[in-house]
mmCIF file of C-alpha atoms in Angstrom:
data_model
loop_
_atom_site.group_PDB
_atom_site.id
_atom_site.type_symbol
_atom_site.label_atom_id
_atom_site.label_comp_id
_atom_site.label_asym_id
_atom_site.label_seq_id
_atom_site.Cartn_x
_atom_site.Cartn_y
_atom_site.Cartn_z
ATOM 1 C CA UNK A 5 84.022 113.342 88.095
ATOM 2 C CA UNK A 6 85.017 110.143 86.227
ATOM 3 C CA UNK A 7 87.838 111.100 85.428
ATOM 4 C CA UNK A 8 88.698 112.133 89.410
ATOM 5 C CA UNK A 9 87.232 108.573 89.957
ATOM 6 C CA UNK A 10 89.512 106.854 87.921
ATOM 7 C CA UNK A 11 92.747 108.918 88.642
ATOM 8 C CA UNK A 12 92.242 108.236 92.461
ATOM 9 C CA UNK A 13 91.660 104.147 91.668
ATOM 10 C CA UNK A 14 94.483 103.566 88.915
ATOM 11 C CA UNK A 15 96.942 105.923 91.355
ATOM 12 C CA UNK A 16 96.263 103.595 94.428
ATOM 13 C CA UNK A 17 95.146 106.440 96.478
ATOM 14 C CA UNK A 18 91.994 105.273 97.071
ATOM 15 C CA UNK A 19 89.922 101.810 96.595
ATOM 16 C CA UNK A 20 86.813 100.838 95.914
ATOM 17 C CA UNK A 21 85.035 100.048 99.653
ATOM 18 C CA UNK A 22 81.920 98.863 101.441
ATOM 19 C CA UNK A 23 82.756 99.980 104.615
ATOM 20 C CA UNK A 24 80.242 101.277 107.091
ATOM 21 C CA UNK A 25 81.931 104.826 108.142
ATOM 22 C CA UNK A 26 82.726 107.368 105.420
ATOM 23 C CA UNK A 27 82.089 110.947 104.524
ATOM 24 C CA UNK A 28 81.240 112.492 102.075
ATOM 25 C CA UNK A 29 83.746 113.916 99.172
ATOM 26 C CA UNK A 30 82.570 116.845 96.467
ATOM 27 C CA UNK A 31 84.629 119.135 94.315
ATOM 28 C CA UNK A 32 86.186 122.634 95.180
ATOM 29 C CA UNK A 33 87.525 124.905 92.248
ATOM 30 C CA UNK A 34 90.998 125.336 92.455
ATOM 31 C CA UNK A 35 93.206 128.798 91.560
ATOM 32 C CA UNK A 36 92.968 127.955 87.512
ATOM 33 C CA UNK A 37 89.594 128.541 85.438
ATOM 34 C CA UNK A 38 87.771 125.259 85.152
ATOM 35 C CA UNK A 39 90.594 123.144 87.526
ATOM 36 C CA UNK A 40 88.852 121.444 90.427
ATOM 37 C CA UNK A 41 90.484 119.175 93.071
ATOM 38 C CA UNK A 42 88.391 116.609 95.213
ATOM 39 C CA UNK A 43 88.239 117.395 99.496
ATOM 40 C CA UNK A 44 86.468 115.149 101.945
ATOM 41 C CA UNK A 45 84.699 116.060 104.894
ATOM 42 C CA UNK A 46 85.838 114.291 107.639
ATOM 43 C CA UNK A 47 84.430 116.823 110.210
ATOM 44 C CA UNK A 48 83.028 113.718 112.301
ATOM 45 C CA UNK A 49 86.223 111.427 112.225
ATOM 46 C CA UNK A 50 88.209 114.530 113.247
ATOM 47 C CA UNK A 51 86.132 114.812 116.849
ATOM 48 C CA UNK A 52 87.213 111.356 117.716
ATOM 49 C CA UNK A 53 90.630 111.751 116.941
ATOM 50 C CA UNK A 54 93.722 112.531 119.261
ATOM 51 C CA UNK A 55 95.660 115.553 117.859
ATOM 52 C CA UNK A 56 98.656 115.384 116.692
ATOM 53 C CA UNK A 57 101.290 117.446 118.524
ATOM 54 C CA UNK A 58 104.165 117.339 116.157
ATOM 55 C CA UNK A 59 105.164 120.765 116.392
ATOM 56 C CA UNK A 60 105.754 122.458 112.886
ATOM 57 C CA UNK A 61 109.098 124.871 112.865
ATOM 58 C CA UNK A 62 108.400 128.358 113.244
ATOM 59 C CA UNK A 63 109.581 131.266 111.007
ATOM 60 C CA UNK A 64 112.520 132.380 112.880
ATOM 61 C CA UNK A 65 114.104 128.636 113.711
ATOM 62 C CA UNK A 66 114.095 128.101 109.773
ATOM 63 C CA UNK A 67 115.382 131.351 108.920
ATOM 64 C CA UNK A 68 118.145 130.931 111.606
ATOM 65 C CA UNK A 69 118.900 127.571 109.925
ATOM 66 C CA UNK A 70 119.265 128.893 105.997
ATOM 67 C CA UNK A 71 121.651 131.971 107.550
ATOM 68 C CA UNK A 72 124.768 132.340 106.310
ATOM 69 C CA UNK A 73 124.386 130.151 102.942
ATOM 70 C CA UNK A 74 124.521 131.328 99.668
ATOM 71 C CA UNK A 75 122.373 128.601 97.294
ATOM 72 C CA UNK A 76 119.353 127.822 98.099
ATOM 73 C CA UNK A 77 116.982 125.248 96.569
ATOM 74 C CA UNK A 78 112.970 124.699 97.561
ATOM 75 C CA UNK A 79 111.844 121.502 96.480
ATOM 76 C CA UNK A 80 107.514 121.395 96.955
ATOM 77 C CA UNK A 81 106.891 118.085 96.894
ATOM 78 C CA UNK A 82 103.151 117.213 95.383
ATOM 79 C CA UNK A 83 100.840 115.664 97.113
ATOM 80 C CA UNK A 84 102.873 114.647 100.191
ATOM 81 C CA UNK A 85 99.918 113.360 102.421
ATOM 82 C CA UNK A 86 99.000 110.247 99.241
ATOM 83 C CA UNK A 87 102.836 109.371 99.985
ATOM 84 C CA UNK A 88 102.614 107.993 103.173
ATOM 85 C CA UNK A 89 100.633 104.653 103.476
ATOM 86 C CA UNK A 90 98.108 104.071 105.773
ATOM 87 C CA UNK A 91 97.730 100.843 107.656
ATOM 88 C CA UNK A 92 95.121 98.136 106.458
ATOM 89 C CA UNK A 93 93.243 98.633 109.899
ATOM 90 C CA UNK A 94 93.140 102.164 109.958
ATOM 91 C CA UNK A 95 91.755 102.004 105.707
ATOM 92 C CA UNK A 96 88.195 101.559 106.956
ATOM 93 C CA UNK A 97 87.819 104.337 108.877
ATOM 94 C CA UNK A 98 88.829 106.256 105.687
ATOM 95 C CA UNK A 99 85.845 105.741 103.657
ATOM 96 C CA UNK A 100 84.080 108.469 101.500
ATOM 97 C CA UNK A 101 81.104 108.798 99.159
ATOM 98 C CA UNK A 102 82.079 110.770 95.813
ATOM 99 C CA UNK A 103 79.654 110.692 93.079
ATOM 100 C CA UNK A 104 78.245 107.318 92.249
ATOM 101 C CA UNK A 105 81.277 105.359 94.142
ATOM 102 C CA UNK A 106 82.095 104.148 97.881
ATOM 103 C CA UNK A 107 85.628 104.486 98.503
ATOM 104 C CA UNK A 108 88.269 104.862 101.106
ATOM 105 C CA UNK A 109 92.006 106.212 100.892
ATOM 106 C CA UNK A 110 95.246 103.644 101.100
ATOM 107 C CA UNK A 111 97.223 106.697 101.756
ATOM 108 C CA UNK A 112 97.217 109.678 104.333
ATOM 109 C CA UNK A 113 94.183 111.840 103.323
ATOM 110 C CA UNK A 114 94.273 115.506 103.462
ATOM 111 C CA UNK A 115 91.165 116.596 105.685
ATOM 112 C CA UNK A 116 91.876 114.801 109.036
ATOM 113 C CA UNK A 117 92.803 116.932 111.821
ATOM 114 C CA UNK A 118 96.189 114.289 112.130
ATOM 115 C CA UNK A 119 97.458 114.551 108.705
ATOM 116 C CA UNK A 120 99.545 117.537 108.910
ATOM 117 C CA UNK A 121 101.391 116.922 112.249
ATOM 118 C CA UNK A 122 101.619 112.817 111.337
ATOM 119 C CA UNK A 123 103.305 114.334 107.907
ATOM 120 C CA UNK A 124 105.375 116.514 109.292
ATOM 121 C CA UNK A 125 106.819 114.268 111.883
ATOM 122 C CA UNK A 126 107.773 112.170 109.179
ATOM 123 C CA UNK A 127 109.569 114.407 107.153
ATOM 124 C CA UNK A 128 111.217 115.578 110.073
ATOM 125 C CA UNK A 129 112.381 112.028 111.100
ATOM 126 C CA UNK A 130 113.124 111.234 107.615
ATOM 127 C CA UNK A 131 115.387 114.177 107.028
ATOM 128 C CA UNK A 132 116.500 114.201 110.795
ATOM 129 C CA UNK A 133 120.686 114.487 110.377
ATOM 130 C CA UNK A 134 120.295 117.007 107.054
ATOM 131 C CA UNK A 135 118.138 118.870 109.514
ATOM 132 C CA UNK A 136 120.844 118.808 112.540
ATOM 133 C CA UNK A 137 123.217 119.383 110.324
ATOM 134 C CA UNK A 138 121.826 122.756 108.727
ATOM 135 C CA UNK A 139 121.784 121.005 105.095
ATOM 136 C CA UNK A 140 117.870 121.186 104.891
ATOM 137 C CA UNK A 141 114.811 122.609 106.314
ATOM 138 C CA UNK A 142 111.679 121.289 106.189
ATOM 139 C CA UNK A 143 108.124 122.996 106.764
ATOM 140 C CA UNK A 144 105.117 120.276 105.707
ATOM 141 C CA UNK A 145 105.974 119.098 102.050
ATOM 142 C CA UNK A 146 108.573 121.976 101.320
ATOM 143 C CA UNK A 147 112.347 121.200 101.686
ATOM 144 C CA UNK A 148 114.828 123.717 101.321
ATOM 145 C CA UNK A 149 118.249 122.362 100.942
ATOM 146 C CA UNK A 150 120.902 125.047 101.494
ATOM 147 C CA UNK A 151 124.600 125.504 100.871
ATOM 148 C CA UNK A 152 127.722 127.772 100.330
ATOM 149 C CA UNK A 153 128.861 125.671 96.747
ATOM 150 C CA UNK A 154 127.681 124.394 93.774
ATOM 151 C CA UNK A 155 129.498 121.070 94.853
ATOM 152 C CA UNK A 156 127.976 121.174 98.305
ATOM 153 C CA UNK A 157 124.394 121.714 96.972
ATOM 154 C CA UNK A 158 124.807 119.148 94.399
ATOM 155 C CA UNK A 159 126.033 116.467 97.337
ATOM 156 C CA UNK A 160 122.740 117.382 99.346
ATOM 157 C CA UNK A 161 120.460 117.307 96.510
ATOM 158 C CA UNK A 162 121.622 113.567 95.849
ATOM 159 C CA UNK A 163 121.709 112.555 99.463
ATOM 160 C CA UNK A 164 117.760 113.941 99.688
ATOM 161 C CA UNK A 165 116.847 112.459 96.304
ATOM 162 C CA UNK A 166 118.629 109.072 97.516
ATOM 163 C CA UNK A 167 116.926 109.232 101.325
ATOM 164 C CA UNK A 168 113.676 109.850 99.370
ATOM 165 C CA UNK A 169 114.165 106.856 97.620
ATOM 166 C CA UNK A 170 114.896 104.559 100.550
ATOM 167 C CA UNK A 171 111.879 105.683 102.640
ATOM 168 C CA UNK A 172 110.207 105.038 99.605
ATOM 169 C CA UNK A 173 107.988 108.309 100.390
ATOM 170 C CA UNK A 174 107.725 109.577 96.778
ATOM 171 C CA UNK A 175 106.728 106.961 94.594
ATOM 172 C CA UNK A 176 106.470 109.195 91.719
ATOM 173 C CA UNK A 177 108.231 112.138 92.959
ATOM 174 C CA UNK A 178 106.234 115.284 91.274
ATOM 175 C CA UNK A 179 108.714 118.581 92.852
ATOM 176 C CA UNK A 180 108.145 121.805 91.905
ATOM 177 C CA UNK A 181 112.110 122.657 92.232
ATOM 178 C CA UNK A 182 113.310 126.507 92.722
ATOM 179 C CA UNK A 183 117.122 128.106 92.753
ATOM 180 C CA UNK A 184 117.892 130.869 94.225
ATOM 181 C CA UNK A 185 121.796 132.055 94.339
ATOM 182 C CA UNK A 186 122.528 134.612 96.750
ATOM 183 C CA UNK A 187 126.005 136.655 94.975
#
Protein backbone atom coordinates (compact mmCIF):
# COMPACT_ATOMS: atom_id res chain seq x y z
CA UNK A 1 0.00 0.00 0.00
CA UNK A 2 3.06 2.29 0.31
CA UNK A 3 4.14 1.77 -2.53
CA UNK A 4 0.39 2.68 -4.21
CA UNK A 5 0.79 5.71 -1.80
CA UNK A 6 3.80 6.93 -3.14
CA UNK A 7 3.22 6.14 -6.92
CA UNK A 8 -0.11 8.19 -6.75
CA UNK A 9 1.90 11.34 -4.83
CA UNK A 10 5.29 11.38 -6.94
CA UNK A 11 2.86 10.87 -10.31
CA UNK A 12 0.74 14.02 -9.37
CA UNK A 13 -2.39 12.09 -9.48
CA UNK A 14 -3.29 12.63 -6.23
CA UNK A 15 -2.15 15.02 -3.15
CA UNK A 16 -1.96 14.88 0.17
CA UNK A 17 -5.49 16.69 1.58
CA UNK A 18 -7.46 17.75 4.63
CA UNK A 19 -10.51 18.25 3.07
CA UNK A 20 -13.82 17.54 4.69
CA UNK A 21 -15.61 15.22 1.86
CA UNK A 22 -13.85 12.05 0.70
CA UNK A 23 -14.46 8.38 0.32
CA UNK A 24 -13.01 5.82 0.97
CA UNK A 25 -10.27 3.95 -1.43
CA UNK A 26 -9.15 -0.01 -0.86
CA UNK A 27 -7.51 -2.44 -3.21
CA UNK A 28 -9.14 -4.82 -5.88
CA UNK A 29 -6.96 -7.71 -7.44
CA UNK A 30 -6.44 -7.20 -10.87
CA UNK A 31 -6.31 -10.12 -13.89
CA UNK A 32 -2.42 -11.08 -12.86
CA UNK A 33 -1.59 -13.22 -9.58
CA UNK A 34 -0.62 -10.86 -6.81
CA UNK A 35 -1.32 -7.37 -9.14
CA UNK A 36 -3.77 -5.09 -7.37
CA UNK A 37 -4.96 -1.63 -8.56
CA UNK A 38 -6.50 1.03 -6.09
CA UNK A 39 -10.68 2.05 -6.78
CA UNK A 40 -12.54 4.62 -4.75
CA UNK A 41 -15.96 4.61 -3.77
CA UNK A 42 -17.53 7.56 -4.67
CA UNK A 43 -21.09 6.05 -4.48
CA UNK A 44 -22.23 9.32 -2.48
CA UNK A 45 -20.56 12.05 -4.77
CA UNK A 46 -22.09 10.19 -7.74
CA UNK A 47 -25.95 10.93 -6.37
CA UNK A 48 -25.25 14.58 -6.43
CA UNK A 49 -23.85 14.71 -9.66
CA UNK A 50 -25.45 15.68 -13.13
CA UNK A 51 -24.77 12.88 -15.70
CA UNK A 52 -22.92 13.25 -18.31
CA UNK A 53 -24.65 12.78 -21.67
CA UNK A 54 -21.77 12.58 -24.02
CA UNK A 55 -22.94 9.88 -26.05
CA UNK A 56 -20.23 7.09 -26.66
CA UNK A 57 -20.24 5.72 -30.55
CA UNK A 58 -21.98 2.63 -31.02
CA UNK A 59 -20.70 -0.58 -32.72
CA UNK A 60 -22.06 -0.12 -36.09
CA UNK A 61 -21.09 3.89 -36.54
CA UNK A 62 -17.35 2.76 -35.82
CA UNK A 63 -17.41 -0.17 -37.92
CA UNK A 64 -19.01 1.94 -40.76
CA UNK A 65 -16.12 4.40 -40.20
CA UNK A 66 -12.95 1.71 -40.42
CA UNK A 67 -14.85 0.17 -43.83
CA UNK A 68 -13.09 0.06 -46.71
CA UNK A 69 -9.37 0.53 -45.21
CA UNK A 70 -6.80 -1.81 -45.26
CA UNK A 71 -4.22 -0.87 -42.07
CA UNK A 72 -5.42 -0.55 -39.09
CA UNK A 73 -3.72 0.55 -35.86
CA UNK A 74 -5.41 0.52 -32.05
CA UNK A 75 -3.58 2.64 -29.85
CA UNK A 76 -5.04 1.93 -25.81
CA UNK A 77 -3.97 4.68 -24.19
CA UNK A 78 -3.22 3.97 -20.20
CA UNK A 79 -4.81 5.51 -17.78
CA UNK A 80 -6.73 8.14 -19.80
CA UNK A 81 -9.02 9.50 -16.92
CA UNK A 82 -5.27 10.74 -14.66
CA UNK A 83 -4.69 12.70 -18.10
CA UNK A 84 -7.14 15.17 -17.90
CA UNK A 85 -6.72 17.79 -15.05
CA UNK A 86 -9.21 18.66 -12.80
CA UNK A 87 -9.87 22.19 -11.71
CA UNK A 88 -8.47 23.49 -8.25
CA UNK A 89 -12.22 24.02 -7.11
CA UNK A 90 -13.54 20.90 -8.11
CA UNK A 91 -9.99 18.99 -6.18
CA UNK A 92 -11.84 19.07 -2.86
CA UNK A 93 -14.65 17.31 -3.63
CA UNK A 94 -12.19 14.55 -4.74
CA UNK A 95 -10.92 13.49 -1.49
CA UNK A 96 -10.37 9.79 -0.38
CA UNK A 97 -9.10 7.86 2.64
CA UNK A 98 -6.54 4.97 1.57
CA UNK A 99 -4.64 3.37 4.25
CA UNK A 100 -3.05 5.68 6.73
CA UNK A 101 -3.32 8.89 4.23
CA UNK A 102 -6.07 11.67 3.32
CA UNK A 103 -5.88 12.44 -0.19
CA UNK A 104 -7.71 13.78 -3.15
CA UNK A 105 -7.07 13.37 -7.06
CA UNK A 106 -5.55 16.47 -9.34
CA UNK A 107 -6.73 14.49 -12.23
CA UNK A 108 -10.11 12.91 -13.50
CA UNK A 109 -10.71 9.89 -11.18
CA UNK A 110 -12.11 6.73 -12.41
CA UNK A 111 -15.26 5.96 -10.13
CA UNK A 112 -17.48 9.07 -10.70
CA UNK A 113 -20.52 8.54 -12.61
CA UNK A 114 -19.03 11.78 -15.02
CA UNK A 115 -15.71 10.45 -15.83
CA UNK A 116 -16.44 8.38 -18.75
CA UNK A 117 -18.78 10.71 -20.75
CA UNK A 118 -16.45 14.01 -19.57
CA UNK A 119 -13.48 11.66 -21.16
CA UNK A 120 -14.98 10.78 -23.97
CA UNK A 121 -16.17 14.16 -24.99
CA UNK A 122 -12.76 15.12 -24.87
CA UNK A 123 -11.28 12.74 -26.97
CA UNK A 124 -13.92 13.28 -29.29
CA UNK A 125 -13.31 17.10 -29.42
CA UNK A 126 -9.70 16.55 -29.40
CA UNK A 127 -9.65 14.23 -32.36
CA UNK A 128 -12.78 16.01 -33.93
CA UNK A 129 -11.47 16.55 -37.90
CA UNK A 130 -9.46 12.88 -37.86
CA UNK A 131 -12.87 11.74 -36.74
CA UNK A 132 -14.91 13.65 -39.68
CA UNK A 133 -12.53 12.79 -41.79
CA UNK A 134 -12.62 8.83 -41.31
CA UNK A 135 -8.73 8.89 -40.23
CA UNK A 136 -9.58 7.74 -36.57
CA UNK A 137 -12.12 6.36 -34.33
CA UNK A 138 -12.31 6.75 -30.96
CA UNK A 139 -14.31 4.66 -28.22
CA UNK A 140 -13.14 5.94 -24.40
CA UNK A 141 -9.21 5.68 -24.34
CA UNK A 142 -8.93 3.44 -27.58
CA UNK A 143 -8.05 5.15 -30.94
CA UNK A 144 -8.00 3.35 -34.01
CA UNK A 145 -6.33 5.18 -36.76
CA UNK A 146 -7.12 3.65 -40.16
CA UNK A 147 -5.81 3.84 -43.69
CA UNK A 148 -5.35 2.34 -47.26
CA UNK A 149 -1.10 2.99 -47.19
CA UNK A 150 1.75 2.64 -45.28
CA UNK A 151 2.39 6.43 -46.11
CA UNK A 152 -1.13 7.40 -45.18
CA UNK A 153 -1.01 5.55 -41.80
CA UNK A 154 2.32 6.86 -41.04
CA UNK A 155 0.92 10.71 -41.77
CA UNK A 156 -2.03 9.96 -39.23
CA UNK A 157 0.00 8.34 -36.67
CA UNK A 158 2.20 11.65 -36.52
CA UNK A 159 -0.69 14.04 -36.78
CA UNK A 160 -2.35 11.99 -33.52
CA UNK A 161 1.00 11.71 -31.74
CA UNK A 162 1.54 15.61 -32.54
CA UNK A 163 -2.37 16.63 -31.50
CA UNK A 164 -1.63 14.53 -28.37
CA UNK A 165 1.13 16.58 -27.67
CA UNK A 166 -0.53 19.97 -28.04
CA UNK A 167 -3.55 19.13 -25.84
CA UNK A 168 -1.00 18.08 -23.65
CA UNK A 169 -3.41 15.00 -22.68
CA UNK A 170 -0.66 12.34 -22.33
CA UNK A 171 1.99 13.53 -20.29
CA UNK A 172 3.73 10.32 -20.34
CA UNK A 173 2.01 8.64 -23.08
CA UNK A 174 1.93 4.71 -21.94
CA UNK A 175 -0.05 3.02 -25.51
CA UNK A 176 -0.47 -0.35 -25.84
CA UNK A 177 -0.09 -0.05 -29.88
CA UNK A 178 -1.59 -2.98 -32.27
CA UNK A 179 -1.25 -3.50 -36.35
CA UNK A 180 -3.36 -5.16 -38.13
CA UNK A 181 -2.92 -5.26 -42.19
CA UNK A 182 -5.81 -6.36 -44.00
CA UNK A 183 -4.07 -8.09 -47.66
Amino acid sequence: MDKQIDYLLKSGIAKRSTTAYGCQGFMVPKKGPGDYRMVTNFTSLNLGLIPETFPSPDAETILSSAAGNKYFVNIDCTSGFFQILMHEDSIKYLGFSFYREMMAFNVLPQGLSCSPGIFQSYMQLMLEDMIKEKQALVYADDITLVANTEDQLIERNRKLMTRLKEYNIFKKILLSVNLCVIK
